[in-house]
Short mmCIF file of C-alpha atoms in Angstrom, two decimals:
data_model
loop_
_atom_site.label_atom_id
_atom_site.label_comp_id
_atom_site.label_asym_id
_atom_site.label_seq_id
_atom_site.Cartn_x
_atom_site.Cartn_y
_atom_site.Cartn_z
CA UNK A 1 67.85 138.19 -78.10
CA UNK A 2 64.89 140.63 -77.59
CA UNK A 3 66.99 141.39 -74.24
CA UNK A 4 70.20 142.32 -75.70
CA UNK A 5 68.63 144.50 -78.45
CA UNK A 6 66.83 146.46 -76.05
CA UNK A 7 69.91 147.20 -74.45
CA UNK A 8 71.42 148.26 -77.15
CA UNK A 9 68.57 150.50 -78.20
CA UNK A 10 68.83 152.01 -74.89
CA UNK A 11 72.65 152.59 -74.88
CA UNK A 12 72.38 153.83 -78.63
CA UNK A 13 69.98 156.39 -77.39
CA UNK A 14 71.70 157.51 -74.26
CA UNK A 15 74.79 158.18 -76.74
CA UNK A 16 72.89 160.58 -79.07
CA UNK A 17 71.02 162.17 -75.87
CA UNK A 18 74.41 162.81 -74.39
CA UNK A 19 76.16 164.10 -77.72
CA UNK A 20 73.11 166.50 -78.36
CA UNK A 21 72.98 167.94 -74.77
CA UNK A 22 77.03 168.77 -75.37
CA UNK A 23 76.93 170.10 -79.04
CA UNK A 24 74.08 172.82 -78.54
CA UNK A 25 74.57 173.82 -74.98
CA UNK A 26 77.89 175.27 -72.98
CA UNK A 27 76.75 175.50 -69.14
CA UNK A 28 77.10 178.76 -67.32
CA UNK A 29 78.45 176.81 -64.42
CA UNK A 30 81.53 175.08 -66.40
CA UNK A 31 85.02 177.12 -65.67
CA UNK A 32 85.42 176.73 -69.53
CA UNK A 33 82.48 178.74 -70.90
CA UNK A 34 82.81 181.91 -68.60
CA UNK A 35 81.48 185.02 -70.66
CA UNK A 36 80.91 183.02 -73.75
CA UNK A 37 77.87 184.84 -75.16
CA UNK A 38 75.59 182.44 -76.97
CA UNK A 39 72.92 183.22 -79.77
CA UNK A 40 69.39 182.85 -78.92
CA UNK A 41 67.81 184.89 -82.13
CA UNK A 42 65.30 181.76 -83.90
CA UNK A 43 66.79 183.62 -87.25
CA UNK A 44 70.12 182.48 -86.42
CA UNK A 45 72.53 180.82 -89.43
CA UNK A 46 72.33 177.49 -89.18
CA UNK A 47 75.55 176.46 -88.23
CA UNK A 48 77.70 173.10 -88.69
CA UNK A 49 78.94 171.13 -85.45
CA UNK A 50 81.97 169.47 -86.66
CA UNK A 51 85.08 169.74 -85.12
CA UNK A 52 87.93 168.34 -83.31
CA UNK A 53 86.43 169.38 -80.17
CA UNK A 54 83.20 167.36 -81.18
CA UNK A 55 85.21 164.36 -81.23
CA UNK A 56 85.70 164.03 -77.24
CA UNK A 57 83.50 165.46 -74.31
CA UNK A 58 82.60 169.14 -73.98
CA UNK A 59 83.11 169.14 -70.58
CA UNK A 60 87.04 168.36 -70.99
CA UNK A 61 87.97 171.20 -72.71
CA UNK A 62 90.17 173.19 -71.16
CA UNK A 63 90.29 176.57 -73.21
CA UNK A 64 87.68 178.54 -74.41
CA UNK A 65 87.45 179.15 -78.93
CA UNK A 66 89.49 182.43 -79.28
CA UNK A 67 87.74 185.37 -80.40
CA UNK A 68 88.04 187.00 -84.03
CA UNK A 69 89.56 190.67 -84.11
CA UNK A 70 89.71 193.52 -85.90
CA UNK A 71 86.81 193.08 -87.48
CA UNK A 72 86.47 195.40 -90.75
CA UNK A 73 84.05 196.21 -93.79
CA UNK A 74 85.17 197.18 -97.10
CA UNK A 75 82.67 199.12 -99.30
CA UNK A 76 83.02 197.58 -102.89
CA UNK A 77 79.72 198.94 -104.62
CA UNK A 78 76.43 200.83 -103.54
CA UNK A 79 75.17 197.13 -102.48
CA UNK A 80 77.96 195.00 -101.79
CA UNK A 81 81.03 194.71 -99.20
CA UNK A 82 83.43 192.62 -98.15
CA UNK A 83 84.25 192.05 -94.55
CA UNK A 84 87.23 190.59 -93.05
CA UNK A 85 88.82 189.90 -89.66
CA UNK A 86 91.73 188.33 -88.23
CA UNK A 87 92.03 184.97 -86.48
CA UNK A 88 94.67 183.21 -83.81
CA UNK A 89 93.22 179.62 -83.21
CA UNK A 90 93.98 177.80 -79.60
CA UNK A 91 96.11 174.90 -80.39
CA UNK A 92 93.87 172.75 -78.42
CA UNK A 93 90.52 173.98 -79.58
CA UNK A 94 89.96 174.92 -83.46
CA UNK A 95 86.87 176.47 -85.03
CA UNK A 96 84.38 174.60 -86.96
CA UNK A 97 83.84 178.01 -88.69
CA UNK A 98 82.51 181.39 -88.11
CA UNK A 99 78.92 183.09 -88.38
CA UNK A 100 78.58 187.01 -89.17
CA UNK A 101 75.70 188.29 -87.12
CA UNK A 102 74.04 191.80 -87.94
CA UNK A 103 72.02 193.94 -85.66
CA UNK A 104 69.07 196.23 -87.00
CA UNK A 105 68.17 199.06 -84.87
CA UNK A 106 64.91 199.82 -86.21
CA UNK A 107 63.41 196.75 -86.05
CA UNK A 108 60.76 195.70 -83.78
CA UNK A 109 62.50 193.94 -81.58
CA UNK A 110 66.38 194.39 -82.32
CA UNK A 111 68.25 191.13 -81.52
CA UNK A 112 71.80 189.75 -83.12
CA UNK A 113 70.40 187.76 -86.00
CA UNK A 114 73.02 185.35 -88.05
CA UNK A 115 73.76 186.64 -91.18
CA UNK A 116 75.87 184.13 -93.05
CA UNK A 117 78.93 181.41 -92.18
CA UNK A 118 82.09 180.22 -93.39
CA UNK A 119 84.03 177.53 -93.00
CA UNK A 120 87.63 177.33 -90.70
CA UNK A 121 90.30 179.34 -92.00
CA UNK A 122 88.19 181.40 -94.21
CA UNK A 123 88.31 185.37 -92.46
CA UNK A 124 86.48 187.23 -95.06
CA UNK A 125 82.94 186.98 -96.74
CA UNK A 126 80.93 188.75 -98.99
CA UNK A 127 78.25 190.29 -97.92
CA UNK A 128 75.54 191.59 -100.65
CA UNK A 129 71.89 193.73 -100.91
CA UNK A 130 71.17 197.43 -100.80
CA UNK A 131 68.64 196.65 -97.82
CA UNK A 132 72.01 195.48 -95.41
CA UNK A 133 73.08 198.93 -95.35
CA UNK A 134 72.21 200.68 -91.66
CA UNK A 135 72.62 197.75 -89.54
CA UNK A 136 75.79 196.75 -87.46
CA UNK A 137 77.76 193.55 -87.79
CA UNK A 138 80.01 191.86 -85.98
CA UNK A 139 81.54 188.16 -86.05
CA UNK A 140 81.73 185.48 -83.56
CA UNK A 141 83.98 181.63 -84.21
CA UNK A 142 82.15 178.72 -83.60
CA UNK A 143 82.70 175.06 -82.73
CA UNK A 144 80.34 171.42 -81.47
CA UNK A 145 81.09 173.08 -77.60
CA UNK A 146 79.84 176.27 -77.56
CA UNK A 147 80.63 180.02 -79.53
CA UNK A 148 83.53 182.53 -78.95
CA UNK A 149 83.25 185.87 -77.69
CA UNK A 150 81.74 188.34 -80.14
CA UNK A 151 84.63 190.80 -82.57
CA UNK A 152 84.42 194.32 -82.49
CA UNK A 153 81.02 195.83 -84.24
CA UNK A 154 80.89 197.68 -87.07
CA UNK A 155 78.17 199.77 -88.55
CA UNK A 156 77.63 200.00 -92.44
CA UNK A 157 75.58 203.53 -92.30
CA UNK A 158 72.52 204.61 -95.17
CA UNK A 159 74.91 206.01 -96.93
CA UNK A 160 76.79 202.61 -97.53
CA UNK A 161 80.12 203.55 -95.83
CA UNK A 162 81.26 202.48 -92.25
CA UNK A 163 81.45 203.55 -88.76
CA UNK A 164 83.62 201.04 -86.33
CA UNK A 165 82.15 201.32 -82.68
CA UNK A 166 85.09 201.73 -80.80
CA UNK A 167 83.91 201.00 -77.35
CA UNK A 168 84.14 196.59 -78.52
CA UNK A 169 87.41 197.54 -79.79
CA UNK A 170 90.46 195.50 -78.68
CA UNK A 171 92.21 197.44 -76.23
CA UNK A 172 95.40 194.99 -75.99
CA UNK A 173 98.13 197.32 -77.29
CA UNK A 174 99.88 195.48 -79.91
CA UNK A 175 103.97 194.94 -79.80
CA UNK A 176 105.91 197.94 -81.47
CA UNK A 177 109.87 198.19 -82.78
CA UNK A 178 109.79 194.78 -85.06
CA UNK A 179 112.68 194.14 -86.70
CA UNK A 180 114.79 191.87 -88.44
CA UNK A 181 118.98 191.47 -87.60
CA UNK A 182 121.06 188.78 -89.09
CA UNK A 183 123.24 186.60 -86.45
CA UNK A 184 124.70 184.05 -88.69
CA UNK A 185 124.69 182.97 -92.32
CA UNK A 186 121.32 181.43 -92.55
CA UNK A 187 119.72 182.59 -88.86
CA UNK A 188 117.80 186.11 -88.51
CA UNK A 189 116.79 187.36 -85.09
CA UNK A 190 112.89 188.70 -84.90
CA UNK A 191 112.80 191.31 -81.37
CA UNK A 192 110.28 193.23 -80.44
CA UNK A 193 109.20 195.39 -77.46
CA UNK A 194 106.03 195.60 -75.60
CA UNK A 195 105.48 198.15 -73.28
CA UNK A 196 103.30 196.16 -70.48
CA UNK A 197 105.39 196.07 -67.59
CA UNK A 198 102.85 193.99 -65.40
CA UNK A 199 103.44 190.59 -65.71
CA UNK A 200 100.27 188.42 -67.48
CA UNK A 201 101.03 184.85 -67.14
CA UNK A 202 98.46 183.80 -69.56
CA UNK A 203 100.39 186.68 -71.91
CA UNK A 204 101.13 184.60 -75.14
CA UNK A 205 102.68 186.28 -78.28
CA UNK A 206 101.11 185.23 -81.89
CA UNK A 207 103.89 185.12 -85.02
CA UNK A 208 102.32 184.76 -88.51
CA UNK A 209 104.24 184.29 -91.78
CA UNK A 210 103.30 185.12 -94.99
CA UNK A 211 105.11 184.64 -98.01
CA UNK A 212 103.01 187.16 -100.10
CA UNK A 213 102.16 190.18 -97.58
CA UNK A 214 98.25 190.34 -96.94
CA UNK A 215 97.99 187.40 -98.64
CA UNK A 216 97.61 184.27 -96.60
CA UNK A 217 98.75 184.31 -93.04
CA UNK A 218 99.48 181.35 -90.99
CA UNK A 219 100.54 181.25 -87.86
CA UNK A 220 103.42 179.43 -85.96
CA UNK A 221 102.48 175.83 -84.31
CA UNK A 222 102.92 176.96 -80.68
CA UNK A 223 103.15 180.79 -79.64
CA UNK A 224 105.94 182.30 -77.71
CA UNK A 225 106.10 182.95 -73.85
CA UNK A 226 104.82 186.31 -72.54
CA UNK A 227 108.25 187.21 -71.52
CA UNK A 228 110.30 186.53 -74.36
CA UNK A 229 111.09 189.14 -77.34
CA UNK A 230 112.79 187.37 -79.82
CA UNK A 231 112.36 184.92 -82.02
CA UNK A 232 114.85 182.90 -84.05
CA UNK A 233 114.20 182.24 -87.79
CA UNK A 234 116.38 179.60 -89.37
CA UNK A 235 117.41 178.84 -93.34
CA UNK A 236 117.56 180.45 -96.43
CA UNK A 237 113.98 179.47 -97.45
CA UNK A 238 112.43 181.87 -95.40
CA UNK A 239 114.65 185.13 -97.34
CA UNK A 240 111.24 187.05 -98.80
CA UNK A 241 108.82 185.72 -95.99
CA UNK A 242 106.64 188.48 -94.09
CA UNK A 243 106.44 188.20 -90.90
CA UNK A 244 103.82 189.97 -87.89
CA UNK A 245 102.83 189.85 -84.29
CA UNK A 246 100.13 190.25 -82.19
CA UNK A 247 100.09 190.18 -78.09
CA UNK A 248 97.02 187.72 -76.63
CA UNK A 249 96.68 188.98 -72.65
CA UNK A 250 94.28 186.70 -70.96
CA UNK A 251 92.09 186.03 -74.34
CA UNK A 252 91.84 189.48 -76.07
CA UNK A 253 94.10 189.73 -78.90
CA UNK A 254 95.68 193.04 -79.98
CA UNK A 255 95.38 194.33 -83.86
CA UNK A 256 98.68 192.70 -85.67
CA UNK A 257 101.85 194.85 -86.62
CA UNK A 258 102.86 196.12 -89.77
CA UNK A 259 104.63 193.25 -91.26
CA UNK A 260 108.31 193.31 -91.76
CA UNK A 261 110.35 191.50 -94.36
CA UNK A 262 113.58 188.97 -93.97
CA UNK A 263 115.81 190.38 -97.18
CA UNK A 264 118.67 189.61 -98.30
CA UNK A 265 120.21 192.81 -97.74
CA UNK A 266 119.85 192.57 -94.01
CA UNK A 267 122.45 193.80 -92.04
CA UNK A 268 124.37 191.37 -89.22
CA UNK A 269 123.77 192.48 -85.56
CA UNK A 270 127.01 195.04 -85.32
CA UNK A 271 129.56 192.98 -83.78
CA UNK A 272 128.41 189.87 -85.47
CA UNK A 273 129.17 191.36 -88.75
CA UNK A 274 132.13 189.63 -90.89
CA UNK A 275 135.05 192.02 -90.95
CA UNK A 276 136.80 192.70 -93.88
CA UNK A 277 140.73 191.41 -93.20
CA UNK A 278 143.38 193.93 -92.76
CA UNK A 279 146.80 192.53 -94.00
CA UNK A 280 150.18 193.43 -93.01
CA UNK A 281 152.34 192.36 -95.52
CA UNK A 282 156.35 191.62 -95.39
CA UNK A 283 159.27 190.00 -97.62
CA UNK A 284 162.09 188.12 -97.11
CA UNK A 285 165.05 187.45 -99.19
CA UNK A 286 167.78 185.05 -99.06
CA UNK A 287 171.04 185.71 -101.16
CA UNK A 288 174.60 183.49 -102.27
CA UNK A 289 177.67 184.81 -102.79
CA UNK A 290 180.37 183.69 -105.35
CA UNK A 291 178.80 184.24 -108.68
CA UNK A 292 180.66 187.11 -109.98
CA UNK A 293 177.86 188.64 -111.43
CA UNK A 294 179.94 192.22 -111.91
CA UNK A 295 183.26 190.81 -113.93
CA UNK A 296 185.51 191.70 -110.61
CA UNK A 297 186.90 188.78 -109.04
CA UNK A 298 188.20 191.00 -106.60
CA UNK A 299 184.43 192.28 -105.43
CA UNK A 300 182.35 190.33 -103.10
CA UNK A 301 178.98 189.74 -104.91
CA UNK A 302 175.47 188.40 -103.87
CA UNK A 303 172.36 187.27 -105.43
CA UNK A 304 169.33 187.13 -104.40
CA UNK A 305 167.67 183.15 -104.90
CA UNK A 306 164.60 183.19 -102.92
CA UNK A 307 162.20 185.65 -101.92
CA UNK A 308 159.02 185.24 -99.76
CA UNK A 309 155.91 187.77 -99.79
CA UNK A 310 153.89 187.12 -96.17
CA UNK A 311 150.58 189.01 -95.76
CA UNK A 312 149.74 188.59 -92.05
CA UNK A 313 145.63 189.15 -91.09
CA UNK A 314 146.41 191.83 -88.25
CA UNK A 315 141.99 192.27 -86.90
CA UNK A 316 141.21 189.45 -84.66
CA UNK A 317 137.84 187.44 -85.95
CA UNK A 318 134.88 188.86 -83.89
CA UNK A 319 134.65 186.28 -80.24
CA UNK A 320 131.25 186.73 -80.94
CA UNK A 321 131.41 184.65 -84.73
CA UNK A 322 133.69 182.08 -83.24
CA UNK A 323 131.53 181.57 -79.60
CA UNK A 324 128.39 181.57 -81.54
CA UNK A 325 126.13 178.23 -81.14
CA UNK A 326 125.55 178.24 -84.82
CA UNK A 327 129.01 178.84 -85.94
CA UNK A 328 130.25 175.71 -87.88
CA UNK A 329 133.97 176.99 -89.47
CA UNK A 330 135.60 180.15 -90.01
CA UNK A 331 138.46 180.93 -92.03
CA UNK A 332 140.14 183.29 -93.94
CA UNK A 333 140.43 182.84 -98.28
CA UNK A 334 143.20 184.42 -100.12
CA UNK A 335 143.23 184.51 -104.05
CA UNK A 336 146.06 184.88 -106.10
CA UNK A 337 146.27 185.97 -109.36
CA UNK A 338 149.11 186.81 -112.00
CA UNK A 339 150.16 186.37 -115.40
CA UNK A 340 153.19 184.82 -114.55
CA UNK A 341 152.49 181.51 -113.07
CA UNK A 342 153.71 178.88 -114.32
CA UNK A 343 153.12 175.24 -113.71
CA UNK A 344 155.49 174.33 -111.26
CA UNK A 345 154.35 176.91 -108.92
CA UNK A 346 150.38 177.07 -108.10
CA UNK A 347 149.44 174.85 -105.23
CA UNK A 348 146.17 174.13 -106.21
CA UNK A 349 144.32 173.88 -109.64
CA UNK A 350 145.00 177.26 -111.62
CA UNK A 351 141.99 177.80 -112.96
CA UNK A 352 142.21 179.40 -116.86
CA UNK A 353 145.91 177.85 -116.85
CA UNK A 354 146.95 177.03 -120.55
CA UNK A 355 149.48 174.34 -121.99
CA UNK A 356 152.05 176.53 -122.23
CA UNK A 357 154.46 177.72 -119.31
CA UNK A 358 152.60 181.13 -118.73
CA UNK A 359 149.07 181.81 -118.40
CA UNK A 360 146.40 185.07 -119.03
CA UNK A 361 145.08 185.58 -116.23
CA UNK A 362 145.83 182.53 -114.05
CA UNK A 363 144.31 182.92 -110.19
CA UNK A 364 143.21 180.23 -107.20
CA UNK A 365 141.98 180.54 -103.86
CA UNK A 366 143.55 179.25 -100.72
CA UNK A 367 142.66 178.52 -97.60
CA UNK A 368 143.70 179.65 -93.76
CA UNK A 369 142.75 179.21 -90.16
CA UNK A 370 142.13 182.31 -88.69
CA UNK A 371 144.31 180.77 -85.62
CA UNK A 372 147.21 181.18 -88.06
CA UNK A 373 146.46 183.84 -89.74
CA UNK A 374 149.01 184.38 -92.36
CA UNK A 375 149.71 182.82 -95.82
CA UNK A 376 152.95 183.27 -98.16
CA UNK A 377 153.83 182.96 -101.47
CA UNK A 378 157.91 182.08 -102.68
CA UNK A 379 160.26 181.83 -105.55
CA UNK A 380 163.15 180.02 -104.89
CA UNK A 381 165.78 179.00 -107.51
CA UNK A 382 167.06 176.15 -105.47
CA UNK A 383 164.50 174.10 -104.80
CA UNK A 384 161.37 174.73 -107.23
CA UNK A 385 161.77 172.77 -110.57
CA UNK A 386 161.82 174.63 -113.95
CA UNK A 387 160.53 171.45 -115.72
CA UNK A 388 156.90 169.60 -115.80
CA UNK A 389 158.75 166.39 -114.57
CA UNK A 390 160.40 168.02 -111.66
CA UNK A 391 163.91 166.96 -112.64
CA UNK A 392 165.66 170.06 -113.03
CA UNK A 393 165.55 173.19 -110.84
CA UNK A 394 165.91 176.62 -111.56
CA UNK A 395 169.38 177.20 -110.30
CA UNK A 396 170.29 173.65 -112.27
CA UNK A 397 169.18 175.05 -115.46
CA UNK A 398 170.74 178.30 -115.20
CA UNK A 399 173.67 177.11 -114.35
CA UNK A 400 173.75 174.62 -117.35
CA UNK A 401 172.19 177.17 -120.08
CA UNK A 402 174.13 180.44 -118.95
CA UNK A 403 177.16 180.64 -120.37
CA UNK A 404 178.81 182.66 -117.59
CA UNK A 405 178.62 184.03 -113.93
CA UNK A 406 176.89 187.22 -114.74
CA UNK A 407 174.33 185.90 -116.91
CA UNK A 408 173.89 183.07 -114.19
CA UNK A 409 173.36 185.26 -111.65
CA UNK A 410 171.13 187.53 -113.91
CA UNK A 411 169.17 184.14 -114.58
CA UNK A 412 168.65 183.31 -110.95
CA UNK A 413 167.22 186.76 -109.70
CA UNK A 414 165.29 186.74 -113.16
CA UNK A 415 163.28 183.76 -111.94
CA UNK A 416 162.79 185.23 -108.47
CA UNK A 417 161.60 188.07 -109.68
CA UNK A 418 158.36 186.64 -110.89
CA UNK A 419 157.70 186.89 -107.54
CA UNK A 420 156.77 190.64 -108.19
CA UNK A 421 153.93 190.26 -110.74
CA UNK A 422 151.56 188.30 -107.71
CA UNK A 423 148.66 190.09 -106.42
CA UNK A 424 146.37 188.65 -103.36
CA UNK A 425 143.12 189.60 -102.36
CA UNK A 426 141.58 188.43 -98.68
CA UNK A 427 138.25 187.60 -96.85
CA UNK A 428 137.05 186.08 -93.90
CA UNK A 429 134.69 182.89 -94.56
CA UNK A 430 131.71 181.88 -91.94
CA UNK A 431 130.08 178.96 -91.97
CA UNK A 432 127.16 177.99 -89.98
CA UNK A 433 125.61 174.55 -88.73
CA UNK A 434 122.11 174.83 -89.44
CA UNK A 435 120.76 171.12 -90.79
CA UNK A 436 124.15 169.61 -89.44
CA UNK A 437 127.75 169.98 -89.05
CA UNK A 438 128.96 170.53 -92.90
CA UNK A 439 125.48 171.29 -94.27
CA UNK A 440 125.07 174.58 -93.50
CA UNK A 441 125.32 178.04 -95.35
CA UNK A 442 127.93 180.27 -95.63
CA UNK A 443 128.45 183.92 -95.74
CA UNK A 444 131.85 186.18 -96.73
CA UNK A 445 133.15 189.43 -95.84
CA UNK A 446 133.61 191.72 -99.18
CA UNK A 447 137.32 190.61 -100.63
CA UNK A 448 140.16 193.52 -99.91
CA UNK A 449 141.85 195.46 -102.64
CA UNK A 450 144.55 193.30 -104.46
CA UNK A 451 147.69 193.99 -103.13
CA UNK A 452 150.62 193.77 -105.54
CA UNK A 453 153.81 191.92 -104.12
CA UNK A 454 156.26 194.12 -105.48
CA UNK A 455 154.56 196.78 -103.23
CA UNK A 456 155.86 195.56 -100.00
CA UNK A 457 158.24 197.84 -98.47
CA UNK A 458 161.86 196.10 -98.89
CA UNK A 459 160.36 194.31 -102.41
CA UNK A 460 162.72 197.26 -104.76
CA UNK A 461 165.54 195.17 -104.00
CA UNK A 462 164.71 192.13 -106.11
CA UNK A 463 161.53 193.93 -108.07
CA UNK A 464 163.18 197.01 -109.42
CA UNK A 465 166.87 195.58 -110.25
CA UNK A 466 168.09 195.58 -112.99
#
């Protein structure tokens, strides 16, 4: 027994020995800790350890803690500021927390002396006395391996305002022309340009969201490839979300772009914009003969029984919207509307239809591939029904109720006529795919102007008889 407890004494020991030697030291020799400046000042914040790279050996780490940037101080009173900086964590290798260290010129011996800490995620900090005024600051991030590379300094002169030393200055030049363009219903395109033309392959670009602007930034899980410049944002949830970038070019960080906004309002990339349809309308007419409609046996007479109004979509629907990977359906929508219709003669539900043969008011919508692009709507006394039961049709009951071949014939083309009072307005319909075939969101062109039926050229025949 007094064996095995020794050895575990000793193993216990050689564990703690081992796990002190890695949290307070980072070896000059390791490829991991080149140029990491360390603190050696005995006034030093005392700083916390934990971390996720605490949790397995120092010496496997594989990327240095980033460094904070654009380090800045705020004057807020005579004796009080408030400094800030930004922060891009290494998805492998997250802070513990961060220590602002001042430097005071006049002293003795002037040496980088830790001035305060906060925890991870936590970029600003209030700093507070009449007696820190004169002395430079600056911040550094801090895990259980080892500290990052100092920020940028910053001097708060006598006179309590500031004075940024530009020479620690990140010299990264930060990506320029963001913008926003919309490629489908619910998917926005976010480009940039950066005007490097040398290729960095450790060149990594940072994209942070914010759904307040300045409010609380957090970056994307995994950063985008040096040579990329564009990012895809997908669904409607992120309409109001900021959005800024900053370039990372072999661990210095550039100062983050003005953020831009996804809106509503934004406009699709030019030739992925829905077009508003263009219809070409025409009408047909078909006509009997021998109803004397005139009281002259000896003329030859015709009437007009059917007619057909066909609007024909004449611009093709952009290749561009139909090849598009997240282009679910497209279609074209016409809606009618009239206050003729009657209940024999809507396709679909009539929406504001009452229980009596006409209606105020009554429209519906249809539907149309854009692969045939044309839609029609017809009156025809011999085959559509005059009654709710579809036993009689309109040339049966005029025929039975008219009393004679000129009011039957006036009867017929009175029916047709109706025909006259439609109007149909059209749009293009896009669909998308995003969150599955069916589920995503979809977008319209603007309607066109109603166009009135009795407008067509060729429609004074039937719509202006008398």
């Amino acid at each position: 027994m007094k064996i095995n407890s020794i050895w575990k004494f000793t193993a216990a020991a050689a564990f703690l020995f081992a796990m002190d030697a890695c949290s307070n030291s980072a070896s000059p020799d390791d490829d991991e800790y080149d140029d990491i400046p360390t603190t050696t000042s005995s006034n030093s914040t005392k700083r916390s350890s934990s971390s996720a790279a605490g949790t397995i050996s120092c010496s496997m780490l594989k990327e240095s803690l980033s460094a904070p940037t654009n380090f800045a101080v705020t004057k807020d009173t005579d004796s009080s500021w408030t400094l800030s900086w930004d922060y891009v964590r290494n998805d492998s290798r997250g802070e513990s927390g961060f220590e602002i260290q001042s430097l005071d010129l006049e002293a003795k011996s002037p040496d980088w002396e830790g001035e305060g800490t906060t925890n991870a995620d936590v970029t600003i900090y209030k700093l507070k006395g009449a007696k820190k005024a004169g002395k430079y600051y600056r911040v550094i991030a801090y895990d259980g391996c080892g500290i990052s590379k100092e920020s940028n300094r910053v001097q708060i002169k006598a006179d309590g305002y500031t004075n940024v030393d530009s020479t620690t200055v990140v010299q990264s030049d930060m990506p320029t022309d963001v913008a926003i363009t919309r490629i489908a219903p619910s998917v926005w395109e976010l480009s940039w340009k950066y005007s490097e033309t040398k290729d960095d392959p450790n060149r990594k670009f940072i994209i942070q969201t914010s759904k307040l602007k300045d409010f609380k930034w957090t970056g994307l899980k995994s950063p985008i490839e040096g040579n990329v410049r564009h990012y895809y944002i997908e669904g409607r949830d992120k309409i109001e979300t900021y959005y800024r970038l900053a370039v990372v070019n072999s661990g210095d960080t550039s100062a983050f772009t003005e953020a831009v906004q996804l809106t509503p309002d934004i406009e699709y990339r030019k030739y992925m914009s829905p077009e508003i349809p263009a219809p070409s309308p025409r009408i047909t007419m078909t006509y009997i003969t021998g109803i004397d409609r005139d009281d002259d046996p000896e003329t030859d007479d015709s009437t007009i029984v059917r007619a057909v109004g066909t609007y024909t979509i004449m611009n093709n629907v952009s290749k561009y919207i139909v090849e598009s990977e997240y282009t679910d359906t497209v279609y074209y929508e016409a809606r009618w509307f009239t206050s003729y219709e009657k209940y024999n003669n809507y396709k679909e539900d009539c929406k504001g239809k009452q229980t009596v043969d006409a209606c105020d008011s009554c429209y519906w919508t249809e539907t149309f591939p854009y692969q045939e692009p044309s839609i029609s709507k017809r009156f025809d006394a011999m085959e559509d029904f005059q009654d709710a039961a579809r036993k009689t049709t309109y040339y049966e009951y005029c025929y039975d109720n008219s009393g004679s071949e000129k009011n039957f014939a006036y009867c017929l083309e009175s029916y047709v006529r109706k025909l006259c009072g439609y109007y149909v307005q059209f749009r293009l319909v896009w669909k998308d795919n995003i969150n599955g075939k069916g589920k995503g969101a979809t977008d319209w062109s603007e309607w066109t102007e109603p166009y009135n039926v009795a407008d067509i050229s060729g429609a004074d025949k039937i719509c202006n008889s008398n």
